[in-house]
Amino acid sequence: MKLATFNINGVKARIGALSDWLQEQKPDVALLQEIKSVDEQFPREHFEEMGYTVETHGQKGFNGVAILSRLPLEDISRGLPGDETDEQARYIEATVIGETRPVRMGCLYLPNGNPAPGPKYDYKLAWMERLRDRARALLALEEPALLAGDWNVIPQAEDAARPEAWVEDALFRPETRAAYRRIETLGFTDAFRARVRGAGHYSFWDYQANSWERNNGIRIDHLLLSPQAADLLRDAWIDREVRGRDKPSDHVPVWVELDA
DNA sequence: ATGGCAGCGTTCCGCTGA
């Protein structure tokens, strides 16, 4: 199966570009972040007519995640466990029934956390601790599983065109990178880094200051694979071309192909 | 050194994002 994680920055604003991309690339599964829509306003029928099963976890104005799948979905769960008071819609999980085997997928929109330090940064780090608990539970299944989405984490200096500009930022502070590493080192494989080494590979370019034209990007959209999913990895790549189209999101799709 | 763009709701400004 071919699947992509894609922060679309608003489903209403992106419906044209997203539909074009789906029809061209035909992902079996699209894990979407920042739908910026409540569930009732999400254009579900539009994507169903394109052959997708649609599961959303939205909220008004901001955040929101969704799973679009051509393959059957089972056992949908909405929200990241661990804090009943958290009202932000940033996590949805489902089992995708592949042709040869099922794959459990968590679709996440990790908090930005700026300004740091401060309450938003505290929320980010607390959210990452809850995600680590969920990651541990997924690994305990000992089955193909992945955690994919907009992590809002620059894992290493090579993942930013100008790392020096990010040292104080919530996306790159040492505590952020350490928290990300604590999840990865539980036993996950960064799918993209399993296939491509070196600097210069980004998944986000700011709308401001001609970041795209200057290739001033950062790599913050990641797919982490359980060992059983990593065994199925055929390929991984970033669809950078999408950023140069009309009315683009500020993020681009990051892909994996799995033998499933 | 700063801000620059884009989307959305509280809409013709303010907030958030990264």
mmCIF file of C-alpha atoms in Angstrom, chain A:
data_model
loop_
_atom_site.group_PDB
_atom_site.id
_atom_site.type_symbol
_atom_site.label_atom_id
_atom_site.label_comp_id
_atom_site.label_asym_id
_atom_site.label_seq_id
_atom_site.Cartn_x
_atom_site.Cartn_y
_atom_site.Cartn_z
ATOM 1 C CA MET A 1 0.000 0.000 0.000
ATOM 2 C CA LYS A 2 1.004 3.575 -0.725
ATOM 3 C CA LEU A 3 0.250 6.135 1.957
ATOM 4 C CA ALA A 4 1.097 9.745 2.652
ATOM 5 C CA THR A 5 0.940 12.139 5.575
ATOM 6 C CA PHE A 6 -0.059 15.655 4.519
ATOM 7 C CA ASN A 7 -0.724 18.787 6.580
ATOM 8 C CA ILE A 8 -3.239 20.480 4.280
ATOM 9 C CA ASN A 9 -3.687 23.763 6.239
ATOM 10 C CA GLY A 10 -7.474 23.956 5.935
ATOM 11 C CA VAL A 11 -9.699 21.538 4.026
ATOM 12 C CA LYS A 12 -11.992 24.311 2.809
ATOM 13 C CA ALA A 13 -9.134 26.283 1.292
ATOM 14 C CA ARG A 14 -7.400 23.180 -0.029
ATOM 15 C CA ILE A 15 -10.284 21.174 -1.474
ATOM 16 C CA GLY A 16 -9.228 21.855 -5.061
ATOM 17 C CA ALA A 17 -5.509 21.201 -4.633
ATOM 18 C CA LEU A 18 -6.171 18.193 -2.396
ATOM 19 C CA SER A 19 -8.624 16.639 -4.843
ATOM 20 C CA ASP A 20 -6.223 17.111 -7.763
ATOM 21 C CA TRP A 21 -3.446 15.487 -5.763
ATOM 22 C CA LEU A 22 -5.622 12.525 -4.729
ATOM 23 C CA GLN A 23 -6.713 11.878 -8.314
ATOM 24 C CA GLU A 24 -3.169 12.077 -9.652
ATOM 25 C CA GLN A 25 -1.315 10.196 -6.942
ATOM 26 C CA LYS A 26 -4.080 7.856 -5.772
ATOM 27 C CA PRO A 27 -2.744 7.183 -2.283
ATOM 28 C CA ASP A 28 -4.361 4.160 -0.659
ATOM 29 C CA VAL A 29 -4.328 6.133 2.576
ATOM 30 C CA ALA A 30 -3.974 9.874 3.205
ATOM 31 C CA LEU A 31 -3.318 10.935 6.795
ATOM 32 C CA LEU A 32 -4.338 14.592 6.974
ATOM 33 C CA GLN A 33 -3.597 17.279 9.562
ATOM 34 C CA GLU A 34 -4.880 20.814 10.133
ATOM 35 C CA ILE A 35 -8.234 20.226 8.502
ATOM 36 C CA LYS A 36 -9.438 23.335 10.429
ATOM 37 C CA SER A 37 -12.989 22.063 10.293
ATOM 38 C CA VAL A 38 -15.590 20.521 12.548
ATOM 39 C CA ASP A 39 -16.651 16.998 11.570
ATOM 40 C CA GLU A 40 -20.051 18.186 10.285
ATOM 41 C CA GLN A 41 -18.482 20.723 7.922
ATOM 42 C CA PHE A 42 -15.863 18.342 6.473
ATOM 43 C CA PRO A 43 -16.654 17.637 2.774
ATOM 44 C CA ARG A 44 -16.991 13.914 3.455
ATOM 45 C CA GLU A 45 -19.279 13.110 0.511
ATOM 46 C CA HIS A 46 -16.893 14.807 -1.910
ATOM 47 C CA PHE A 47 -14.082 12.423 -0.969
ATOM 48 C CA GLU A 48 -16.400 9.428 -0.704
ATOM 49 C CA GLU A 49 -17.358 10.034 -4.334
ATOM 50 C CA MET A 50 -13.635 9.797 -5.127
ATOM 51 C CA GLY A 51 -13.532 6.339 -3.597
ATOM 52 C CA TYR A 52 -12.358 7.148 -0.080
ATOM 53 C CA THR A 53 -13.633 6.130 3.303
ATOM 54 C CA VAL A 54 -13.459 9.238 5.516
ATOM 55 C CA GLU A 55 -12.855 9.432 9.264
ATOM 56 C CA THR A 56 -12.371 12.815 10.900
ATOM 57 C CA HIS A 57 -11.576 14.256 14.298
ATOM 58 C CA GLY A 58 -12.111 17.979 13.911
ATOM 59 C CA GLN A 59 -12.679 21.157 15.890
ATOM 60 C CA LYS A 60 -13.701 24.699 15.097
ATOM 61 C CA GLY A 61 -11.122 26.927 13.420
ATOM 62 C CA PHE A 62 -7.879 25.149 14.180
ATOM 63 C CA ASN A 63 -6.185 21.766 14.344
ATOM 64 C CA GLY A 64 -8.175 18.704 13.302
ATOM 65 C CA VAL A 65 -7.007 15.434 11.727
ATOM 66 C CA ALA A 66 -8.549 12.998 9.259
ATOM 67 C CA ILE A 67 -7.928 9.679 7.546
ATOM 68 C CA LEU A 68 -8.934 9.103 3.919
ATOM 69 C CA SER A 69 -8.612 5.483 2.799
ATOM 70 C CA ARG A 70 -9.388 3.385 -0.272
ATOM 71 C CA LEU A 71 -8.848 0.327 1.924
ATOM 72 C CA PRO A 72 -11.239 -0.685 4.724
ATOM 73 C CA LEU A 73 -10.781 0.971 8.127
ATOM 74 C CA GLU A 74 -11.456 -0.665 11.476
ATOM 75 C CA ASP A 75 -11.311 0.282 15.151
ATOM 76 C CA ILE A 76 -11.240 4.072 14.779
ATOM 77 C CA SER A 77 -10.231 5.932 17.919
ATOM 78 C CA ARG A 78 -10.284 9.709 18.320
ATOM 79 C CA GLY A 79 -8.096 11.792 20.595
ATOM 80 C CA LEU A 80 -4.783 11.082 22.277
ATOM 81 C CA PRO A 81 -5.296 9.186 25.554
ATOM 82 C CA GLY A 82 -3.922 10.466 28.835
ATOM 83 C CA ASP A 83 -5.698 13.784 29.499
ATOM 84 C CA GLU A 84 -9.479 13.966 29.671
ATOM 85 C CA THR A 85 -9.339 17.779 29.853
ATOM 86 C CA ASP A 86 -7.492 18.178 26.524
ATOM 87 C CA GLU A 87 -9.989 19.575 23.998
ATOM 88 C CA GLN A 88 -7.613 19.993 21.050
ATOM 89 C CA ALA A 89 -8.271 17.619 18.127
ATOM 90 C CA ARG A 90 -4.804 16.381 17.228
ATOM 91 C CA TYR A 91 -4.935 12.590 17.021
ATOM 92 C CA ILE A 92 -6.904 9.858 15.266
ATOM 93 C CA GLU A 93 -6.007 6.195 15.005
ATOM 94 C CA ALA A 94 -7.325 3.388 12.806
ATOM 95 C CA THR A 95 -6.458 -0.030 11.454
ATOM 96 C CA VAL A 96 -6.100 -0.122 7.672
ATOM 97 C CA ILE A 97 -6.915 -3.514 6.191
ATOM 98 C CA GLY A 98 -4.209 -4.008 3.573
ATOM 99 C CA GLU A 99 -4.392 -6.638 0.878
ATOM 100 C CA THR A 100 -1.931 -8.878 2.696
ATOM 101 C CA ARG A 101 -2.146 -7.640 6.322
ATOM 102 C CA PRO A 102 -3.553 -4.940 8.572
ATOM 103 C CA VAL A 103 -1.550 -1.873 9.620
ATOM 104 C CA ARG A 104 -2.392 0.228 12.699
ATOM 105 C CA MET A 105 -1.922 3.946 12.013
ATOM 106 C CA GLY A 106 -1.848 6.941 14.327
ATOM 107 C CA CYS A 107 -2.357 10.274 12.530
ATOM 108 C CA LEU A 108 -1.035 13.134 14.650
ATOM 109 C CA TYR A 109 -0.745 16.913 14.670
ATOM 110 C CA LEU A 110 1.748 17.631 17.409
ATOM 111 C CA PRO A 111 1.485 21.057 19.091
ATOM 112 C CA ASN A 112 3.753 23.774 17.730
ATOM 113 C CA GLY A 113 4.734 24.930 21.237
ATOM 114 C CA ASN A 114 5.846 28.491 20.517
ATOM 115 C CA PRO A 115 6.612 30.705 22.265
ATOM 116 C CA ALA A 116 9.105 28.726 24.298
ATOM 117 C CA PRO A 117 9.424 28.692 27.196
ATOM 118 C CA GLY A 118 5.812 29.176 28.264
ATOM 119 C CA PRO A 119 2.502 27.382 28.728
ATOM 120 C CA LYS A 120 2.227 26.426 25.048
ATOM 121 C CA TYR A 121 5.639 24.811 25.219
ATOM 122 C CA ASP A 122 4.690 22.984 28.417
ATOM 123 C CA TYR A 123 1.610 21.671 26.589
ATOM 124 C CA LYS A 124 3.778 20.462 23.712
ATOM 125 C CA LEU A 125 6.152 18.544 25.975
ATOM 126 C CA ALA A 126 3.265 17.057 27.991
ATOM 127 C CA TRP A 127 1.558 16.015 24.741
ATOM 128 C CA MET A 128 4.773 14.310 23.632
ATOM 129 C CA GLU A 129 4.889 12.364 26.900
ATOM 130 C CA ARG A 130 1.327 11.157 26.275
ATOM 131 C CA LEU A 131 2.293 10.250 22.702
ATOM 132 C CA ARG A 132 5.214 8.246 24.058
ATOM 133 C CA ASP A 133 2.794 6.215 26.170
ATOM 134 C CA ARG A 134 0.628 5.578 23.106
ATOM 135 C CA ALA A 135 3.744 4.677 21.067
ATOM 136 C CA ARG A 136 4.728 2.128 23.697
ATOM 137 C CA ALA A 137 1.258 0.578 23.549
ATOM 138 C CA LEU A 138 1.467 0.309 19.751
ATOM 139 C CA LEU A 139 4.847 -1.417 19.960
ATOM 140 C CA ALA A 140 3.451 -3.880 22.494
ATOM 141 C CA LEU A 141 1.046 -5.134 19.816
ATOM 142 C CA GLU A 142 4.090 -6.514 17.962
ATOM 143 C CA GLU A 143 2.297 -5.853 14.692
ATOM 144 C CA PRO A 144 2.830 -3.456 11.771
ATOM 145 C CA ALA A 145 2.054 0.016 13.129
ATOM 146 C CA LEU A 146 3.087 3.579 12.403
ATOM 147 C CA LEU A 147 2.830 7.065 13.860
ATOM 148 C CA ALA A 148 2.648 9.663 11.128
ATOM 149 C CA GLY A 149 1.877 13.324 10.821
ATOM 150 C CA ASP A 150 3.059 16.848 11.449
ATOM 151 C CA TRP A 151 5.361 16.316 14.408
ATOM 152 C CA ASN A 152 6.452 19.967 14.612
ATOM 153 C CA VAL A 153 9.924 18.626 15.419
ATOM 154 C CA ILE A 154 13.140 19.257 13.478
ATOM 155 C CA PRO A 155 15.008 16.100 14.512
ATOM 156 C CA GLN A 156 18.534 17.192 13.568
ATOM 157 C CA ALA A 157 20.403 20.233 12.217
ATOM 158 C CA GLU A 158 20.541 18.628 8.765
ATOM 159 C CA ASP A 159 16.722 18.813 8.700
ATOM 160 C CA ALA A 160 16.742 22.632 8.470
ATOM 161 C CA ALA A 161 18.181 24.868 5.761
ATOM 162 C CA ARG A 162 19.166 27.388 8.462
ATOM 163 C CA PRO A 163 19.442 25.478 11.738
ATOM 164 C CA GLU A 164 20.959 28.498 13.479
ATOM 165 C CA ALA A 165 17.647 30.340 13.028
ATOM 166 C CA TRP A 166 15.777 27.660 15.006
ATOM 167 C CA VAL A 167 17.910 27.111 18.110
ATOM 168 C CA GLU A 168 15.498 28.934 20.447
ATOM 169 C CA ASP A 169 12.396 27.678 18.655
ATOM 170 C CA ALA A 170 9.967 25.119 20.084
ATOM 171 C CA LEU A 171 10.499 22.946 16.985
ATOM 172 C CA PHE A 172 14.224 22.543 17.574
ATOM 173 C CA ARG A 173 14.997 23.186 21.255
ATOM 174 C CA PRO A 174 17.030 20.436 22.902
ATOM 175 C CA GLU A 175 14.094 19.344 25.103
ATOM 176 C CA THR A 176 11.928 18.935 21.986
ATOM 177 C CA ARG A 177 14.504 16.875 20.148
ATOM 178 C CA ALA A 178 15.158 14.766 23.231
ATOM 179 C CA ALA A 179 11.435 14.067 23.646
ATOM 180 C CA TYR A 180 11.213 13.054 19.987
ATOM 181 C CA ARG A 181 14.266 10.805 20.341
ATOM 182 C CA ARG A 182 12.733 9.168 23.421
ATOM 183 C CA ILE A 183 9.801 8.088 21.247
ATOM 184 C CA GLU A 184 11.914 7.035 18.266
ATOM 185 C CA THR A 185 14.328 5.011 20.381
ATOM 186 C CA LEU A 186 11.521 2.939 21.853
ATOM 187 C CA GLY A 187 11.992 1.009 18.628
ATOM 188 C CA PHE A 188 10.671 3.064 15.717
ATOM 189 C CA THR A 189 12.274 3.714 12.325
ATOM 190 C CA ASP A 190 12.002 7.109 10.612
ATOM 191 C CA ALA A 191 10.821 5.819 7.221
ATOM 192 C CA PHE A 192 12.311 8.689 5.223
ATOM 193 C CA ARG A 193 15.707 8.439 6.935
ATOM 194 C CA ALA A 194 15.746 4.687 6.330
ATOM 195 C CA ARG A 195 15.837 5.503 2.620
ATOM 196 C CA VAL A 196 17.496 8.923 2.233
ATOM 197 C CA ARG A 197 20.513 10.326 4.102
ATOM 198 C CA GLY A 198 21.946 13.818 4.197
ATOM 199 C CA ALA A 199 20.822 17.433 4.316
ATOM 200 C CA GLY A 200 18.472 19.382 2.081
ATOM 201 C CA HIS A 201 15.234 17.380 2.410
ATOM 202 C CA TYR A 202 12.317 19.408 3.733
ATOM 203 C CA SER A 203 8.549 19.020 4.172
ATOM 204 C CA PHE A 204 7.613 22.606 5.151
ATOM 205 C CA TRP A 205 8.385 26.028 3.716
ATOM 206 C CA ASP A 206 6.902 29.124 5.375
ATOM 207 C CA TYR A 207 4.565 31.242 3.267
ATOM 208 C CA GLN A 208 6.596 34.270 4.328
ATOM 209 C CA ALA A 209 9.878 35.751 3.139
ATOM 210 C CA ASN A 210 10.045 33.749 -0.090
ATOM 211 C CA SER A 211 10.996 30.640 1.862
ATOM 212 C CA TRP A 212 10.033 28.308 -0.996
ATOM 213 C CA GLU A 213 11.916 30.267 -3.634
ATOM 214 C CA ARG A 214 14.971 30.318 -1.374
ATOM 215 C CA ASN A 215 14.497 26.675 -0.358
ATOM 216 C CA ASN A 216 14.505 27.796 3.267
ATOM 217 C CA GLY A 217 12.688 24.709 4.540
ATOM 218 C CA ILE A 218 12.503 22.314 7.468
ATOM 219 C CA ARG A 219 11.687 18.609 7.739
ATOM 220 C CA ILE A 220 8.963 18.244 10.380
ATOM 221 C CA ASP A 221 6.504 15.737 8.866
ATOM 222 C CA HIS A 222 7.549 12.203 9.777
ATOM 223 C CA LEU A 223 6.409 8.592 9.597
ATOM 224 C CA LEU A 224 7.746 6.408 12.403
ATOM 225 C CA LEU A 225 7.425 2.674 11.752
ATOM 226 C CA SER A 226 7.224 -0.151 14.278
ATOM 227 C CA PRO A 227 9.792 -2.934 13.659
ATOM 228 C CA GLN A 228 7.095 -5.049 12.033
ATOM 229 C CA ALA A 229 6.135 -2.148 9.731
ATOM 230 C CA ALA A 230 9.785 -1.330 9.005
ATOM 231 C CA ASP A 231 10.180 -4.895 7.720
ATOM 232 C CA LEU A 232 7.490 -4.047 5.143
ATOM 233 C CA LEU A 233 9.082 -0.768 3.964
ATOM 234 C CA ARG A 234 9.567 -0.659 0.211
ATOM 235 C CA ASP A 235 10.183 3.041 -0.279
ATOM 236 C CA ALA A 236 9.820 6.503 1.256
ATOM 237 C CA TRP A 237 9.969 9.930 -0.327
ATOM 238 C CA ILE A 238 8.911 13.564 -0.061
ATOM 239 C CA ASP A 239 6.603 14.987 -2.739
ATOM 240 C CA ARG A 240 8.281 18.411 -2.804
ATOM 241 C CA GLU A 241 6.823 19.431 -6.188
ATOM 242 C CA VAL A 242 3.393 20.016 -4.595
ATOM 243 C CA ARG A 243 4.712 23.133 -2.810
ATOM 244 C CA GLY A 244 5.211 24.931 -6.143
ATOM 245 C CA ARG A 245 1.599 24.565 -7.299
ATOM 246 C CA ASP A 246 -1.238 27.105 -7.097
ATOM 247 C CA LYS A 247 -2.786 27.639 -3.674
ATOM 248 C CA PRO A 248 -0.433 25.197 -1.943
ATOM 249 C CA SER A 249 -0.365 24.173 1.674
ATOM 250 C CA ASP A 250 2.834 25.235 3.434
ATOM 251 C CA HIS A 251 3.550 21.502 3.943
ATOM 252 C CA VAL A 252 4.006 18.785 1.304
ATOM 253 C CA PRO A 253 3.078 15.064 1.412
ATOM 254 C CA VAL A 254 5.581 12.585 2.825
ATOM 255 C CA TRP A 255 5.093 9.073 1.454
ATOM 256 C CA VAL A 256 5.793 5.481 2.281
ATOM 257 C CA GLU A 257 5.098 2.353 0.309
ATOM 258 C CA LEU A 258 4.604 -0.755 2.425
ATOM 259 C CA ASP A 259 4.413 -4.403 1.421
ATOM 260 C CA ALA A 260 0.935 -4.717 2.916
#
